[in-house]
mmCIF file of N, CA and C in Angstrom:
data_model
loop_
_atom_site.group_PDB
_atom_site.id
_atom_site.type_symbol
_atom_site.label_atom_id
_atom_site.label_comp_id
_atom_site.label_asym_id
_atom_site.label_seq_id
_atom_site.Cartn_x
_atom_site.Cartn_y
_atom_site.Cartn_z
ATOM 1 N N UNK A 1 104.403 145.471 38.572
ATOM 2 C CA UNK A 1 105.773 145.352 39.120
ATOM 3 C C UNK A 1 105.643 147.033 39.548
ATOM 4 N N UNK A 2 105.934 147.365 40.973
ATOM 5 C CA UNK A 2 105.659 149.050 41.177
ATOM 6 C C UNK A 2 107.207 149.088 41.998
ATOM 7 N N UNK A 3 107.691 148.281 42.145
ATOM 8 C CA UNK A 3 109.079 148.819 42.631
ATOM 9 C C UNK A 3 109.848 148.973 41.584
ATOM 10 N N UNK A 4 110.824 149.909 42.208
ATOM 11 C CA UNK A 4 111.685 150.929 41.209
ATOM 12 C C UNK A 4 113.587 150.697 41.637
ATOM 13 N N UNK A 5 114.081 150.781 40.925
ATOM 14 C CA UNK A 5 115.454 150.834 41.210
ATOM 15 C C UNK A 5 116.656 151.325 39.855
ATOM 16 N N UNK A 6 117.512 151.896 40.572
ATOM 17 C CA UNK A 6 118.549 152.235 39.806
ATOM 18 C C UNK A 6 119.283 151.326 39.451
ATOM 19 N N UNK A 7 120.085 151.306 37.795
ATOM 20 C CA UNK A 7 120.558 150.421 37.465
ATOM 21 C C UNK A 7 121.573 150.816 36.497
ATOM 22 N N UNK A 8 122.687 150.563 36.319
ATOM 23 C CA UNK A 8 123.391 151.207 35.711
ATOM 24 C C UNK A 8 122.973 150.897 33.741
ATOM 25 N N UNK A 9 123.388 151.883 33.077
ATOM 26 C CA UNK A 9 122.787 151.851 31.819
ATOM 27 C C UNK A 9 123.384 150.383 30.912
ATOM 28 N N UNK A 10 124.764 150.571 31.328
ATOM 29 C CA UNK A 10 125.393 149.141 30.890
ATOM 30 C C UNK A 10 124.449 147.937 30.643
ATOM 31 N N UNK A 11 124.103 147.554 32.156
ATOM 32 C CA UNK A 11 123.548 146.667 32.317
ATOM 33 C C UNK A 11 122.134 146.513 31.366
ATOM 34 N N UNK A 12 121.634 147.672 31.099
ATOM 35 C CA UNK A 12 120.371 147.539 30.433
ATOM 36 C C UNK A 12 120.426 147.226 28.910
ATOM 37 N N UNK A 13 121.797 147.862 28.755
ATOM 38 C CA UNK A 13 122.150 147.605 27.351
ATOM 39 C C UNK A 13 122.661 146.177 26.986
ATOM 40 N N UNK A 14 122.834 145.724 27.761
ATOM 41 C CA UNK A 14 123.262 144.085 28.258
ATOM 42 C C UNK A 14 122.244 143.638 27.722
ATOM 43 N N UNK A 15 120.750 144.013 28.141
ATOM 44 C CA UNK A 15 119.990 143.130 27.800
ATOM 45 C C UNK A 15 119.319 143.500 26.306
ATOM 46 N N UNK A 16 119.193 144.495 26.257
ATOM 47 C CA UNK A 16 118.693 145.318 25.009
ATOM 48 C C UNK A 16 119.488 144.922 23.718
ATOM 49 N N UNK A 17 120.945 144.641 23.882
ATOM 50 C CA UNK A 17 121.384 144.504 22.720
ATOM 51 C C UNK A 17 122.233 143.117 22.648
ATOM 52 N N UNK A 18 122.643 142.396 21.794
ATOM 53 C CA UNK A 18 123.999 141.234 21.720
ATOM 54 C C UNK A 18 124.898 141.496 22.286
ATOM 55 N N UNK A 19 125.151 142.873 23.024
ATOM 56 C CA UNK A 19 126.555 143.092 23.484
ATOM 57 C C UNK A 19 126.655 142.725 25.056
ATOM 58 N N UNK A 20 127.554 142.271 25.753
ATOM 59 C CA UNK A 20 127.524 142.031 26.990
ATOM 60 C C UNK A 20 128.701 143.434 27.382
ATOM 61 N N UNK A 21 127.687 144.706 27.877
ATOM 62 C CA UNK A 21 128.476 145.571 28.132
ATOM 63 C C UNK A 21 128.585 145.769 29.831
ATOM 64 N N UNK A 22 127.892 144.959 30.431
ATOM 65 C CA UNK A 22 127.564 145.186 31.940
ATOM 66 C C UNK A 22 129.201 145.593 32.542
ATOM 67 N N UNK A 23 129.682 146.150 33.437
ATOM 68 C CA UNK A 23 131.003 146.401 34.178
ATOM 69 C C UNK A 23 131.087 145.231 35.204
ATOM 70 N N UNK A 24 130.232 145.026 35.383
ATOM 71 C CA UNK A 24 130.183 143.407 36.224
ATOM 72 C C UNK A 24 129.922 142.252 35.630
ATOM 73 N N UNK A 25 129.869 142.162 34.050
ATOM 74 C CA UNK A 25 129.718 141.085 33.177
ATOM 75 C C UNK A 25 128.511 140.591 33.464
ATOM 76 N N UNK A 26 128.554 139.025 33.095
ATOM 77 C CA UNK A 26 127.597 138.233 33.595
ATOM 78 C C UNK A 26 126.653 138.368 34.721
ATOM 79 N N UNK A 27 127.365 139.043 36.009
ATOM 80 C CA UNK A 27 126.714 138.997 37.332
ATOM 81 C C UNK A 27 125.461 140.453 37.317
ATOM 82 N N UNK A 28 126.010 141.174 36.499
ATOM 83 C CA UNK A 28 125.312 142.538 36.356
ATOM 84 C C UNK A 28 123.913 142.127 35.335
ATOM 85 N N UNK A 29 124.528 141.495 34.392
ATOM 86 C CA UNK A 29 123.393 140.784 33.409
ATOM 87 C C UNK A 29 122.356 139.992 34.288
ATOM 88 N N UNK A 30 122.533 138.891 35.109
ATOM 89 C CA UNK A 30 122.001 138.197 35.773
ATOM 90 C C UNK A 30 121.315 138.790 36.667
ATOM 91 N N UNK A 31 121.711 139.875 37.774
ATOM 92 C CA UNK A 31 120.789 140.514 38.482
ATOM 93 C C UNK A 31 119.907 141.283 38.105
ATOM 94 N N UNK A 32 120.278 141.973 37.030
ATOM 95 C CA UNK A 32 119.231 142.496 36.312
ATOM 96 C C UNK A 32 118.149 141.714 36.054
ATOM 97 N N UNK A 33 118.087 140.523 35.353
ATOM 98 C CA UNK A 33 117.326 139.729 34.365
ATOM 99 C C UNK A 33 116.607 138.987 35.868
ATOM 100 N N UNK A 34 117.076 138.692 36.960
ATOM 101 C CA UNK A 34 116.325 138.033 38.292
ATOM 102 C C UNK A 34 115.376 138.928 38.697
ATOM 103 N N UNK A 35 115.712 140.070 38.578
ATOM 104 C CA UNK A 35 115.069 141.557 39.490
ATOM 105 C C UNK A 35 113.800 141.672 37.879
ATOM 106 N N UNK A 36 113.923 141.883 37.156
ATOM 107 C CA UNK A 36 112.853 142.230 36.027
ATOM 108 C C UNK A 36 111.724 140.931 35.897
ATOM 109 N N UNK A 37 112.190 139.391 36.220
ATOM 110 C CA UNK A 37 111.716 138.588 36.181
ATOM 111 C C UNK A 37 110.957 138.305 37.331
ATOM 112 N N UNK A 38 111.543 138.383 38.375
ATOM 113 C CA UNK A 38 111.278 138.117 39.831
ATOM 114 C C UNK A 38 111.493 136.563 40.031
ATOM 115 N N UNK A 39 112.200 136.228 39.475
ATOM 116 C CA UNK A 39 112.919 134.612 39.256
ATOM 117 C C UNK A 39 114.165 134.966 39.886
ATOM 118 N N UNK A 40 114.588 133.638 39.838
ATOM 119 C CA UNK A 40 116.073 133.231 40.104
ATOM 120 C C UNK A 40 116.631 132.798 38.839
ATOM 121 N N UNK A 41 117.297 132.725 37.987
ATOM 122 C CA UNK A 41 117.217 132.243 36.742
ATOM 123 C C UNK A 41 118.837 131.595 36.516
ATOM 124 N N UNK A 42 118.362 130.508 36.145
ATOM 125 C CA UNK A 42 120.081 129.681 35.773
ATOM 126 C C UNK A 42 120.099 130.477 34.300
ATOM 127 N N UNK A 43 122.117 130.116 34.130
ATOM 128 C CA UNK A 43 122.132 130.818 32.985
ATOM 129 C C UNK A 43 121.521 130.120 31.753
ATOM 130 N N UNK A 44 121.187 129.003 31.347
ATOM 131 C CA UNK A 44 120.709 128.326 30.542
ATOM 132 C C UNK A 44 119.467 128.755 30.273
ATOM 133 N N UNK A 45 118.580 129.700 31.047
ATOM 134 C CA UNK A 45 117.301 130.090 31.158
ATOM 135 C C UNK A 45 117.250 131.819 30.791
ATOM 136 N N UNK A 46 118.721 132.581 30.639
ATOM 137 C CA UNK A 46 118.892 133.382 30.192
ATOM 138 C C UNK A 46 118.049 134.266 29.040
ATOM 139 N N UNK A 47 118.393 133.488 27.840
ATOM 140 C CA UNK A 47 117.742 133.846 26.704
ATOM 141 C C UNK A 47 116.107 134.405 26.638
ATOM 142 N N UNK A 48 115.387 133.302 27.774
ATOM 143 C CA UNK A 48 114.043 133.918 27.604
ATOM 144 C C UNK A 48 113.440 134.842 28.287
ATOM 145 N N UNK A 49 114.392 135.581 29.044
ATOM 146 C CA UNK A 49 114.126 136.631 29.893
ATOM 147 C C UNK A 49 113.558 137.495 29.578
ATOM 148 N N UNK A 50 114.317 138.267 28.436
ATOM 149 C CA UNK A 50 113.883 139.609 27.412
ATOM 150 C C UNK A 50 112.678 139.461 26.945
ATOM 151 N N UNK A 51 112.137 138.067 26.320
ATOM 152 C CA UNK A 51 111.290 137.871 25.693
ATOM 153 C C UNK A 51 109.934 138.368 27.009
ATOM 154 N N UNK A 52 110.014 137.449 28.044
ATOM 155 C CA UNK A 52 109.131 137.861 29.380
ATOM 156 C C UNK A 52 109.210 139.173 29.908
ATOM 157 N N UNK A 53 110.054 140.036 29.514
ATOM 158 C CA UNK A 53 110.030 141.481 30.171
ATOM 159 C C UNK A 53 109.565 142.485 29.062
ATOM 160 N N UNK A 54 109.228 141.933 27.966
ATOM 161 C CA UNK A 54 108.692 142.770 26.766
ATOM 162 C C UNK A 54 107.454 143.273 26.764
ATOM 163 N N UNK A 55 107.370 144.388 26.629
ATOM 164 C CA UNK A 55 105.874 145.058 26.002
ATOM 165 C C UNK A 55 104.905 144.136 25.754
ATOM 166 N N UNK A 56 103.565 143.967 26.170
ATOM 167 C CA UNK A 56 102.834 143.051 25.610
ATOM 168 C C UNK A 56 101.784 143.967 25.055
#
């Protein structure tokens, strides 16, 4: 992926920690994970997204 995007730190921390810190709550988390995966995730698919985005 070569596209870059600025995102709030709280949104990133919502992905990397067990805490929901995004000011936009789930909307911020879902937007970031959708962008990171290039997919339109359903709520029940969110737990797999951080694993898909992890370095290999």
